[in-house]
Coordinates of C-alpha atoms and ligand atoms in Angstrom, one line a residue:
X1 CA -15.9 -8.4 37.5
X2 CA -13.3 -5.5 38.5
X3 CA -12.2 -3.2 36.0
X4 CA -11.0 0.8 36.1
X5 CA -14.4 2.5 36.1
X6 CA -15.6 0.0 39.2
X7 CA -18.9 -2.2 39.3
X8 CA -21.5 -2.9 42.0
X9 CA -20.0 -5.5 44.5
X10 CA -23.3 -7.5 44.9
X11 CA -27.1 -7.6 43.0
X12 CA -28.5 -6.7 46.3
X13 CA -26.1 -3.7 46.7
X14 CA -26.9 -2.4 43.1
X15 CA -31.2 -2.9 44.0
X16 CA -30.6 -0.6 47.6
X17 CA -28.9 1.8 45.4
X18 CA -31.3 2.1 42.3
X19 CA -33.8 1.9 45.2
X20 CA -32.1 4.8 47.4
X21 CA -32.0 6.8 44.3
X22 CA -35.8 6.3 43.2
X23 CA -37.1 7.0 46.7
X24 CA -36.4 10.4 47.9
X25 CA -38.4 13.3 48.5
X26 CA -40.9 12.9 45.7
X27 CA -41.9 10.0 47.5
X28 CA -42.4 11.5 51.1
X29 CA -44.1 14.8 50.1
X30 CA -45.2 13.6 46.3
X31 CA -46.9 10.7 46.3
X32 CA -49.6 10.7 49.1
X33 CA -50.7 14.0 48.5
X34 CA -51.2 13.6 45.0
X35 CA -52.8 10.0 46.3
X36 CA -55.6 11.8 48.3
X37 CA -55.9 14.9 46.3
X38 CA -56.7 12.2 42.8
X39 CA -59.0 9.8 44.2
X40 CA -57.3 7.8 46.7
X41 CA -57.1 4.0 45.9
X42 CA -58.3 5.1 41.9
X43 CA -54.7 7.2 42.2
X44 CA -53.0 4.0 42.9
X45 CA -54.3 1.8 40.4
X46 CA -54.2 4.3 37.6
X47 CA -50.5 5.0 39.1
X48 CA -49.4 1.1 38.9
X49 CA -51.0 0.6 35.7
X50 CA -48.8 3.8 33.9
X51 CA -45.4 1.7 36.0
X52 CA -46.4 -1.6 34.7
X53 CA -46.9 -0.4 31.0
X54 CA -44.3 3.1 30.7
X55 CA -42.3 3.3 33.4
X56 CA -41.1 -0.4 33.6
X57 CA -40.3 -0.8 30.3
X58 CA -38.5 2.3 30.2
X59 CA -36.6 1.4 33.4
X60 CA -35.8 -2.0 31.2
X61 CA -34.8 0.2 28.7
X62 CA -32.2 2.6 30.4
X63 CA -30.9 -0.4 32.8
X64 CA -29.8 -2.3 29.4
X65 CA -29.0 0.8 27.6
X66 CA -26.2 1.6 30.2
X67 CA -25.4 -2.5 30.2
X68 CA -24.7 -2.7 27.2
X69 CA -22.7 0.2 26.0
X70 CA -20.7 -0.2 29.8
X71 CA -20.8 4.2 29.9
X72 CA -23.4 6.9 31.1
X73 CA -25.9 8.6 29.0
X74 CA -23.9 10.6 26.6
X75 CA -21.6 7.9 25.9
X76 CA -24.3 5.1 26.0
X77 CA -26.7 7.1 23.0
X78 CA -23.6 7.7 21.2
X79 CA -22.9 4.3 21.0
X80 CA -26.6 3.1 19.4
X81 CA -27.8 5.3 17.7
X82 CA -27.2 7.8 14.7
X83 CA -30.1 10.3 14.9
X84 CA -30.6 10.6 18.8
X85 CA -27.0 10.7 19.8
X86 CA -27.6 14.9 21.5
X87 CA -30.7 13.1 24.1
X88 CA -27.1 11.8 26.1
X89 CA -26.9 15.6 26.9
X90 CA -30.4 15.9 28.2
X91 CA -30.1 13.4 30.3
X92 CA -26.9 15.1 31.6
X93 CA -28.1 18.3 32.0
X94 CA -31.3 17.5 34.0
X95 CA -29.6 15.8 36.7
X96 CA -27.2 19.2 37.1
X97 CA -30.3 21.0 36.9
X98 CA -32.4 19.1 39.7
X99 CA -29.3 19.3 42.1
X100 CA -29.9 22.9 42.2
X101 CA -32.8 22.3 44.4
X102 CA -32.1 19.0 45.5
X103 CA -29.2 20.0 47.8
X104 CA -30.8 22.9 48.9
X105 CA -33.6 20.8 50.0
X106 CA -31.1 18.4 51.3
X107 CA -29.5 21.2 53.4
X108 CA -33.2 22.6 54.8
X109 CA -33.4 18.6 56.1
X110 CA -30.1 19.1 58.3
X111 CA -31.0 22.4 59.5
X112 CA -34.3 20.6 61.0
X113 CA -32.5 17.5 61.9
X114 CA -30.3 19.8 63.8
X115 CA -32.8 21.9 65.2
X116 CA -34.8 19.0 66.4
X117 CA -31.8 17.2 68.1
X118 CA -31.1 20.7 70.0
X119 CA -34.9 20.7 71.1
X120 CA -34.2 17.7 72.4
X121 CA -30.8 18.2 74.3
X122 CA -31.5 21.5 75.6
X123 CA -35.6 22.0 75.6
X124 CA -35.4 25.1 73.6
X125 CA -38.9 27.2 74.2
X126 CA -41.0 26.0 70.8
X127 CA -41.1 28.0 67.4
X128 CA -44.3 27.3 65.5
X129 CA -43.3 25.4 62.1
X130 CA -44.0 28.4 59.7
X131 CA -42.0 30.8 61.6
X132 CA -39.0 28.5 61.8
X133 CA -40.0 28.2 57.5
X134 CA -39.9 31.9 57.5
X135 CA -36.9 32.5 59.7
X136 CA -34.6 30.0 57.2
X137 CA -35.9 31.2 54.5
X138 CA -34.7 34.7 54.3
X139 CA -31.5 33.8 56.1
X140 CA -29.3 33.5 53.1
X141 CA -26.0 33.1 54.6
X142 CA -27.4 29.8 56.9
X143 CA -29.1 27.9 54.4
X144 CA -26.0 28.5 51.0
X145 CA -24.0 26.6 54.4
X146 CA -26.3 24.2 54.6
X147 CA -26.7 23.3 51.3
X148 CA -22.6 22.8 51.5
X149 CA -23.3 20.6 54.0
X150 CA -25.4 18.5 51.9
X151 CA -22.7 18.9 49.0
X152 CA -20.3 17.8 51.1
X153 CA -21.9 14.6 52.5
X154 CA -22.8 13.6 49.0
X155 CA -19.0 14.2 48.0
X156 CA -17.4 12.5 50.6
X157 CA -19.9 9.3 49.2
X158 CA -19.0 9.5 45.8
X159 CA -15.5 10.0 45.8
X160 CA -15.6 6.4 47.0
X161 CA -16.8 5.0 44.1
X162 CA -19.2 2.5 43.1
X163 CA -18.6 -0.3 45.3
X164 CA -16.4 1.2 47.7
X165 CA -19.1 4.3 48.5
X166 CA -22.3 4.7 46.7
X167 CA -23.2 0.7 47.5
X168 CA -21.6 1.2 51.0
X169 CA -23.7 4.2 52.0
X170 CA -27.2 2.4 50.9
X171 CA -26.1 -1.1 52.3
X172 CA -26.6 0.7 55.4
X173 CA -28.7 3.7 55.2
X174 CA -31.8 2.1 53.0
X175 CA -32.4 -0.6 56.1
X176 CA -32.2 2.5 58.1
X177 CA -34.2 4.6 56.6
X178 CA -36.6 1.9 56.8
X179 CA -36.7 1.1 60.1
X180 CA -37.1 4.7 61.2
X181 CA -40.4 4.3 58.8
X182 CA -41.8 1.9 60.8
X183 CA -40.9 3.9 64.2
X184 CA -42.6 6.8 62.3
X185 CA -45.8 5.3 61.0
X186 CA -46.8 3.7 64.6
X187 CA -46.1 7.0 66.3
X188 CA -48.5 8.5 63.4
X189 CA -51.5 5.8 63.5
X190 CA -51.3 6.1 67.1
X191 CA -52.4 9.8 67.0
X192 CA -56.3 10.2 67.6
X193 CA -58.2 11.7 64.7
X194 CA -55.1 10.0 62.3
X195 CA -57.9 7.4 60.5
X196 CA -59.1 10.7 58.8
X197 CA -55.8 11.0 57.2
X198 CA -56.0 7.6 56.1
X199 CA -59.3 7.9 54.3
X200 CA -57.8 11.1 52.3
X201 CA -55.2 8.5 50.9
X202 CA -57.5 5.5 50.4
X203 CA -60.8 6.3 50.1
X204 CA -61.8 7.2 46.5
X205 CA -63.4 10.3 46.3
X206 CA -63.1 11.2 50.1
X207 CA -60.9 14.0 49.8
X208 CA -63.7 16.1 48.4
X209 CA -66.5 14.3 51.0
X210 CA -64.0 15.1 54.1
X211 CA -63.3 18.6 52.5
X212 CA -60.0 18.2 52.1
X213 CA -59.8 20.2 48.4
X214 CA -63.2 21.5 46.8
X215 CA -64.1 19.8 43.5
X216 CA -62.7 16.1 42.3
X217 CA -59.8 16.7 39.3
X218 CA -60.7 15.2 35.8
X219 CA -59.3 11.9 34.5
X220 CA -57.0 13.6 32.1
X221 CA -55.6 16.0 35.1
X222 CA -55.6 12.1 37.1
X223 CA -53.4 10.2 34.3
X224 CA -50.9 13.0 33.9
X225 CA -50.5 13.6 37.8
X226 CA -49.9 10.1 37.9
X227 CA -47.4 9.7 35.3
X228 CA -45.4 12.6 36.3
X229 CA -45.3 11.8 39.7
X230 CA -44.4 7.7 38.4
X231 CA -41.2 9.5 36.3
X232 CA -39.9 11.3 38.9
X233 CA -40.0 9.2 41.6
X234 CA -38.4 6.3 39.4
X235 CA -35.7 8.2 38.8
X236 CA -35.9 8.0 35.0
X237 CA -35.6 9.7 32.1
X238 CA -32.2 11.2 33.9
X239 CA -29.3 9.1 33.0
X240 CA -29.5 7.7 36.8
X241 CA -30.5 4.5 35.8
X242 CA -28.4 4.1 32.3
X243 CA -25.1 5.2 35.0
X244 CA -26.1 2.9 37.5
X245 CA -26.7 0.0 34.5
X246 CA -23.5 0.7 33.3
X247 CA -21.5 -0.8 36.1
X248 CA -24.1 -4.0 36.8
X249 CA -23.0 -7.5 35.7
X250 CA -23.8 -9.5 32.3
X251 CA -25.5 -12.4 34.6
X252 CA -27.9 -10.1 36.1
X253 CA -31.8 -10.3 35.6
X254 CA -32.8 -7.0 34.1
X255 CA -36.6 -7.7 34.3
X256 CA -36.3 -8.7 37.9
X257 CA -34.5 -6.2 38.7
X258 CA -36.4 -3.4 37.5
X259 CA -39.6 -4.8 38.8
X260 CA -38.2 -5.4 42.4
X261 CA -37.5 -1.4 41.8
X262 CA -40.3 -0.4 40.3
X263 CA -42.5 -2.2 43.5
X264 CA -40.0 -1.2 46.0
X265 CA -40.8 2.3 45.5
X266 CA -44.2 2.6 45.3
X267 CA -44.4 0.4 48.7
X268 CA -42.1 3.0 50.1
X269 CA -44.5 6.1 49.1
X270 CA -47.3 4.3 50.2
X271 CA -45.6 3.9 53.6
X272 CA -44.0 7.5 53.5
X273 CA -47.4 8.5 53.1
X274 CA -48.6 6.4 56.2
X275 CA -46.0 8.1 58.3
X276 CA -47.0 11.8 57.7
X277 CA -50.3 12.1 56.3
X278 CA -52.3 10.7 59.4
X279 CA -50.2 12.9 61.7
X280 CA -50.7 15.8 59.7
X281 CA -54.3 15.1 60.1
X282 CA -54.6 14.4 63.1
X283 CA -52.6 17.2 64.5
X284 CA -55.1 19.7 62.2
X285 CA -58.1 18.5 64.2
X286 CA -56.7 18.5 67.4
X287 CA -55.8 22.1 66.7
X288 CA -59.3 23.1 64.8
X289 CA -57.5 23.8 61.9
X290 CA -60.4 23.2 58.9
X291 CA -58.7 19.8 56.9
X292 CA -58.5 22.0 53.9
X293 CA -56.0 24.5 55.0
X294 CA -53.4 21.9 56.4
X295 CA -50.6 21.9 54.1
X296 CA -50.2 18.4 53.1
X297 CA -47.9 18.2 50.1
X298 CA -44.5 19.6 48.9
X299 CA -42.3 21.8 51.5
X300 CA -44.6 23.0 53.8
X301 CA -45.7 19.6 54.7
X302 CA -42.3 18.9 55.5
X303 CA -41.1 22.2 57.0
X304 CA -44.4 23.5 58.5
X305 CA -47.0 20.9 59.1
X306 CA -44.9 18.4 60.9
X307 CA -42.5 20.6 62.8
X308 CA -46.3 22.0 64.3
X309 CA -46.8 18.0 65.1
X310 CA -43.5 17.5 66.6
X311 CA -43.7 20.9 68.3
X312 CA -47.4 19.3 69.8
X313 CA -46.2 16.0 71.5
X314 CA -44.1 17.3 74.2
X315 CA -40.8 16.4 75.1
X316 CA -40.4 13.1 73.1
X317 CA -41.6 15.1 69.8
X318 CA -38.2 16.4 69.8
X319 CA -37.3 13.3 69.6
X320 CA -39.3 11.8 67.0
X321 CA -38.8 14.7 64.7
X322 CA -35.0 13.6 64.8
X323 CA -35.6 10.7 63.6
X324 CA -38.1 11.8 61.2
X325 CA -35.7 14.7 59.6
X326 CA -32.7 12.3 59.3
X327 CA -34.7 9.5 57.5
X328 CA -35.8 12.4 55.0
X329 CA -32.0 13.7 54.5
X330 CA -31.0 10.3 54.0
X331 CA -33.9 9.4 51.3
X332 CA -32.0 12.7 49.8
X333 CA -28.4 11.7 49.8
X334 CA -29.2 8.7 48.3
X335 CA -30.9 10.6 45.5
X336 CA -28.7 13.3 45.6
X337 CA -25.4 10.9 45.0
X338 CA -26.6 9.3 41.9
X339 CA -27.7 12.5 40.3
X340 CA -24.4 13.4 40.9
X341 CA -22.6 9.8 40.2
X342 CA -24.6 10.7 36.2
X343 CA -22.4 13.7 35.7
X344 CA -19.3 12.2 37.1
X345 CA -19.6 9.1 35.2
X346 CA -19.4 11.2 32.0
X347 CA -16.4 12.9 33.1
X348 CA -15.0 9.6 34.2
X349 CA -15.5 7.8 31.1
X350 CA -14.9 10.9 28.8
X351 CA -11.1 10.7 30.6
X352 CA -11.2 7.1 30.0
X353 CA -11.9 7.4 26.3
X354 CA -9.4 10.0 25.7
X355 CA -7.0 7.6 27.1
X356 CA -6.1 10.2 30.5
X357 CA -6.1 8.6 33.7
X358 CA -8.7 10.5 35.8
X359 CA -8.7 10.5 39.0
X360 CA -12.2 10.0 40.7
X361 CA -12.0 12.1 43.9
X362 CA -11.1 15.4 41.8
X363 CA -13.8 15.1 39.4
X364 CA -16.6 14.7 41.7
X365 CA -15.2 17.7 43.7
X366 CA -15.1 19.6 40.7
X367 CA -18.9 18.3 39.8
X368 CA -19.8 19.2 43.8
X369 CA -18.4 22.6 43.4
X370 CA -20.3 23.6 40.0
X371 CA -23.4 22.1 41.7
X372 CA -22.4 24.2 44.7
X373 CA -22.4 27.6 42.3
X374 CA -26.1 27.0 40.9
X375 CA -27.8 25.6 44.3
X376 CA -26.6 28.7 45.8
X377 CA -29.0 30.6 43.7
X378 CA -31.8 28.7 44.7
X379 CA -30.4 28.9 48.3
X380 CA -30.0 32.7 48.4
X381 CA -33.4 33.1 46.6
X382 CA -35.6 31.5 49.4
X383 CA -38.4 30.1 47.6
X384 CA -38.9 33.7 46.0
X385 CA -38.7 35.4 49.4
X386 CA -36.2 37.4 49.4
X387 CA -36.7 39.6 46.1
X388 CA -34.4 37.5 43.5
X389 CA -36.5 35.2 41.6
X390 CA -36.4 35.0 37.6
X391 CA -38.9 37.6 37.2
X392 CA -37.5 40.5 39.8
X393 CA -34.4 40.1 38.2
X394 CA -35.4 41.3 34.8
X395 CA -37.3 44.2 37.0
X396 CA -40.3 43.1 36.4
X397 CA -42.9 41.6 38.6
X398 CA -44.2 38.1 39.1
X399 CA -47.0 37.3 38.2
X400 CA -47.1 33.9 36.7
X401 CA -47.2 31.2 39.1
X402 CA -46.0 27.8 38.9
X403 CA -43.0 28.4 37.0
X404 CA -41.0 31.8 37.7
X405 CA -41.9 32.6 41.6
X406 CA -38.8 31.6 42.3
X407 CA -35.9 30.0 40.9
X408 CA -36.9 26.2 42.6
X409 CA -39.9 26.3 40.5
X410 CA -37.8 27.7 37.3
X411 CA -35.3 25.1 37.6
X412 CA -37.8 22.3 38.3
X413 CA -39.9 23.1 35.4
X414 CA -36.9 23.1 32.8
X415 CA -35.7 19.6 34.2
X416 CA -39.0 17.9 35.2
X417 CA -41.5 19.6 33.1
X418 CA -39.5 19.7 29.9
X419 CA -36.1 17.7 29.5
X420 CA -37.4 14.3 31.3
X421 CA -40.3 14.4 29.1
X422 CA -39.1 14.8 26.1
X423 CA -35.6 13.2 26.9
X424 CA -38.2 9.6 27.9
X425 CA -40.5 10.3 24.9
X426 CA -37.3 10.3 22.4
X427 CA -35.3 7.5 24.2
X428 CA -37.9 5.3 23.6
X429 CA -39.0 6.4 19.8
X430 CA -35.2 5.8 19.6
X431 CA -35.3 1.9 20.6
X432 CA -38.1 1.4 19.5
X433 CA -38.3 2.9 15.3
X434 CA -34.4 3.7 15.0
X435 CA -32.6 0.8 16.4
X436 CA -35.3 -2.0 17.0
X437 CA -36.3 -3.3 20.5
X438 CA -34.4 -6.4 19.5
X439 CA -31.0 -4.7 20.2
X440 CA -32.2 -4.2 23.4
X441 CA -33.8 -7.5 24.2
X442 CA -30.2 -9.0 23.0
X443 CA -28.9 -7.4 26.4
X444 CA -32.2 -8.2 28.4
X445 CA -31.9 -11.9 27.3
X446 CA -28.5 -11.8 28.8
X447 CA -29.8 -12.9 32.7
X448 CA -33.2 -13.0 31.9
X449 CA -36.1 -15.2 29.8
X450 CA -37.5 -13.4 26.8
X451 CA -40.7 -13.8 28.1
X452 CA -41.0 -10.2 28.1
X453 CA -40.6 -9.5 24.3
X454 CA -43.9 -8.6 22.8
X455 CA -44.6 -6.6 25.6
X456 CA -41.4 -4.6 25.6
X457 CA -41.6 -3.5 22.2
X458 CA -45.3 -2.7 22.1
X459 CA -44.3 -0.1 24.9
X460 CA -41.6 1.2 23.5
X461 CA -43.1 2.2 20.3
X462 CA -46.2 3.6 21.1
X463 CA -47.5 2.9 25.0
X464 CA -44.2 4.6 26.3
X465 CA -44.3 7.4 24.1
X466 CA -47.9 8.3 23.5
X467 CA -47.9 7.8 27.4
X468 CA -45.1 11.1 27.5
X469 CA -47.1 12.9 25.4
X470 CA -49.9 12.8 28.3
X471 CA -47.7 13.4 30.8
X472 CA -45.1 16.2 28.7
X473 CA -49.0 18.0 28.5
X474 CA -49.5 17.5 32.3
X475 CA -46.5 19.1 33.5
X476 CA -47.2 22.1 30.8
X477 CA -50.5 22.7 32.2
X478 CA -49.2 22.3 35.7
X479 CA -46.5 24.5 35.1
X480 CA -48.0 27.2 32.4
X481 CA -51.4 27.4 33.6
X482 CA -54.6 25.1 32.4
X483 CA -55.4 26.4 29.1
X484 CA -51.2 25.5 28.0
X485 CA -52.8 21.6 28.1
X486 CA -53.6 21.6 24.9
X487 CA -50.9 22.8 23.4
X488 CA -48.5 20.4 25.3
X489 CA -50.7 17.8 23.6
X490 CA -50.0 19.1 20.0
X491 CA -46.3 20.0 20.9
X492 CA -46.4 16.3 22.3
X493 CA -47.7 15.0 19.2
X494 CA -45.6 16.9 16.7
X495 CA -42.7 15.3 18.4
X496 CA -43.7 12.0 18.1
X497 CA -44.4 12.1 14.6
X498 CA -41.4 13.9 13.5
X499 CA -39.1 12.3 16.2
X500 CA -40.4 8.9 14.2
X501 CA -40.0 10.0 11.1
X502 CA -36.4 11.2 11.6
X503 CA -36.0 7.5 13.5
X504 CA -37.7 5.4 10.6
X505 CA -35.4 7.2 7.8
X506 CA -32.3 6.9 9.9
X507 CA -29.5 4.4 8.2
X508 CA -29.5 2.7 11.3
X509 CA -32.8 1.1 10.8
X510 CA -32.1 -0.3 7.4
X511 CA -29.4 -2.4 9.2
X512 CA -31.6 -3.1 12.5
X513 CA -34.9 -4.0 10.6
X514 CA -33.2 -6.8 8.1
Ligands
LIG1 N1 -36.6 9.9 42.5 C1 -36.3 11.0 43.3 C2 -37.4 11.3 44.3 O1 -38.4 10.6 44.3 C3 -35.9 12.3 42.6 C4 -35.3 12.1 41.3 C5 -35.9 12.5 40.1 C6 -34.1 11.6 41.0 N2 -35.1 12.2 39.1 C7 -34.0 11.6 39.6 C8 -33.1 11.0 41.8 C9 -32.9 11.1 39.0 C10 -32.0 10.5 41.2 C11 -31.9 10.5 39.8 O2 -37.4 12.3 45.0

């Protein structure tokens, strides 16, 4: 099937891609430290549990979504529905928003990719990991370059299209990245002292035995780390998977599919989690460091922690921290490029639509360099250290943590604490009570059985979306502070009710519920 807009040359090209873009670096620095910190193997099941019954379904959903309307988000909820055509927009906008940190992110991965490759020609004298987090930090110029550098990688992908780049770069760099996994985890396990890090991500209820953090977190706190952490990593609630639905066959299994996806990346956190958590660990006792003062989670894993454990073994560290930095950068790119293939698609099809012939390579240049504009903020601002961040810049000082120390957190809480919880919650109060699961099992039955049925609309209706409002209240709390749970609960709930409402009266339904 080869028409103007392009389509994925193979099934197995499409799953590396949907893969590539659900495992990046929410599942290297995300997952396993959430997993220790939330009761270990409890985490997990709680975790699969909330993919099996939201985050599948709603993968289902955006998968045949972008099927069946054959454009990306804006297009696609144009195309259904009456009363939710504007959530196309948020699932536009949150992709442009996450690239702001993404790339920058992406570009901190080359700069220790490159610094670890010049340990290792030139035996450089070693720089602990937190000055070398320091020192690129508040070097502005070095890291706006290196974010470029990301940009430009990511460009040169997705001006090839489809087939003829996005599928081409993860045909070759997932089976890569996975390999260097493997090389990574047995260098970990082989660490003495590393089975300590092993029973902070398995053992229930060992990270507060071991000391790792003080007291246990509720259940509530449990279910909404889990769910945010499922959303994110997945991918969803962004428009990635309705773009990257949008060019897959008619004959393709849509439940297979997103199950194989859904699995793929969880085994892929799990091992990510293998790879660094029992070095970190391990390199913490060696050093007398007490357990609970070893950065385990977000960037200072990445950019302190194991630099230190690199920096420890020698000569071949060097080595193995090459490998280890380029495996991370490409786990990025291929998130990166289908955050950026969302907001080229609508560009692309908005061309297509209007009847202009657009031409691919100038649209995603034009999408690289606006994404270039806002991830130098983030760049420039250093994780708040060098005196920019939302607050300073309204001269006054910042106080608030979580969401305005510095313009990372500010742009990660208005796309992951806000837009992709309320864009998931409405998507699915959208199939669900406007235009009927059916309309979507029509395009689900297309490749696939409808053994799936009952379950699918259940979820949609009320598991999926009573399942956001735990999570929207999760990432409120996280974000706002502990006593803002509540009220993401009620603003959780109002939504709901009126988001059903507006769906049940909508013309649309009178048609769809026959
Ligand atoms: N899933 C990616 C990760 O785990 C990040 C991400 C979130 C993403 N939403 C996305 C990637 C949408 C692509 C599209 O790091």
């Amino acid at each position: 099937m080869e028409n103007e807009r392009g389509s994925w040359g193979s099934n197995i090209g499409f799953l590396l891609a949907a893969i590539g873009s659900a495992v990046g670096l929410g599942n290297i620095w995300g997952f396993p430290y959430k997993m220790g910190k939330s009761g270990g193997f409890t985490f997990l099941i709680v975790y699969l549990l909330l993919a099996a019954f939201v985050g599948l379904t709603i993968m289902m959903g955006e998968l045949a979504l972008g099927r069946k309307t054959g454009t990306g988000p804006i297009g696609a909820y144009h195309a259904v529905s009456k009363r939710f055509k504007w959530i196309g927009w948020l699932a536009v906008f949150s992709p442009f928003i996450i690239m702001s940190f993404y790339s920058v992110l992406g570009g901190y991965c080359i700069e220790y990719m490159s610094l670890n490759l010049s340990n290792l020609a030139f035996r450089n004298p070693t720089i602990s990991g937190g000055d070398l987090f320091h020192s690129m930090l508040t070097n502005p110029l070095g890291s706006v370059v290196y974010t470029m550098l990301f940009l430009i990688i990511c460009y040169l992908i997705n001006r090839g299209g489809i087939s003829g780049g996005i599928e081409k770069f993860n045909n070759v760099g997932m089976p890569t990245l996975f390999v260097m996994l493997v090389i990574i985890i047995i260098k970990s396990l082989s660490m003495p002292g590393s089975i300590e890090g092993l029973k902070f991500m398995f053992v229930p209820g060992y990270a507060v035995s071991g000391g790792f953090i003080e007291s246990a977190p509720s259940i509530s706190t449990v279910l909404a780390t889990a769910g945010g952490q499922m959303f994110f990593s997945l991918s969803l609630a962004m428009g990635a998977m309705i773009t990257y639905g949008s060019y897959i066959d008619k004959k393709e299994n849509l439940v297979r599919n997103s199950t194989i996806i859904v699995i793929s990346d969880t085994i892929i956190a799990i091992m990510a989690g293998i790879a660094v958590i029992p070095a970190a660990v391990a390199y913490g006792i060696q050093q007398g460091i007490p357990v609970g003062e070893i950065a385990l989670g977000g960037p200072s894993l990445l950019f302190v922690t194991l630099q230190n454990v690199f920096n420890s073994m020698g000569s071949v560290g060097a080595l193995f921290g090459t490998i280890f930095y380029l495996l991370v950068l490409i786990a990025a790119i291929t998130s990166g490029i289908s955050l950026i293939e969302v907001i080229s698609t609508f560009f692309l099809d908005r061309a297509a639509q209007k009847g202009r012939k657009a031409s691919r390579p100038r649209i995603v240049l034009l999408v690289c360099l606006a994404i270039l504009a806002e991830a130098a903020l983030v760049a420039v601002d250093g994780l708040g250290s060098n005196g920019i961040a939302p607050f300073n810049l309204l001269g006054m000082e910042t106080n608030v943590t979580g969401w305005n120390d510095c313009w990372l957190d500010f742009m990660d809480m208005l796309s992951e604490g806000l837009a992709m919880p309320l864009g998931a919650m409405l998507m699915s109060i959208m199939i669900g009570w406007e235009i009927h699961p059916k309309s979507m099992l029509d395009e689900i039955h297309s490749g696939a059985g409808s053994g799936m049925d009952g379950f699918f609309s259940v979820c949609m209706k009320i598991i999926a979306p009573l399942g956001m409002v735990l999570i929207l209240s999760g990432q409120i709390s996280d974000f706002f502070g502990k006593d803002a749970r509540i009220a993401g609960y009620i603003i959780g709930i109002v939504v709901y009710v009126i988001g059903v409402s507006v769906a049940v009266t909508s013309p649309m339904r009178k048609a769809a519920y026959k």
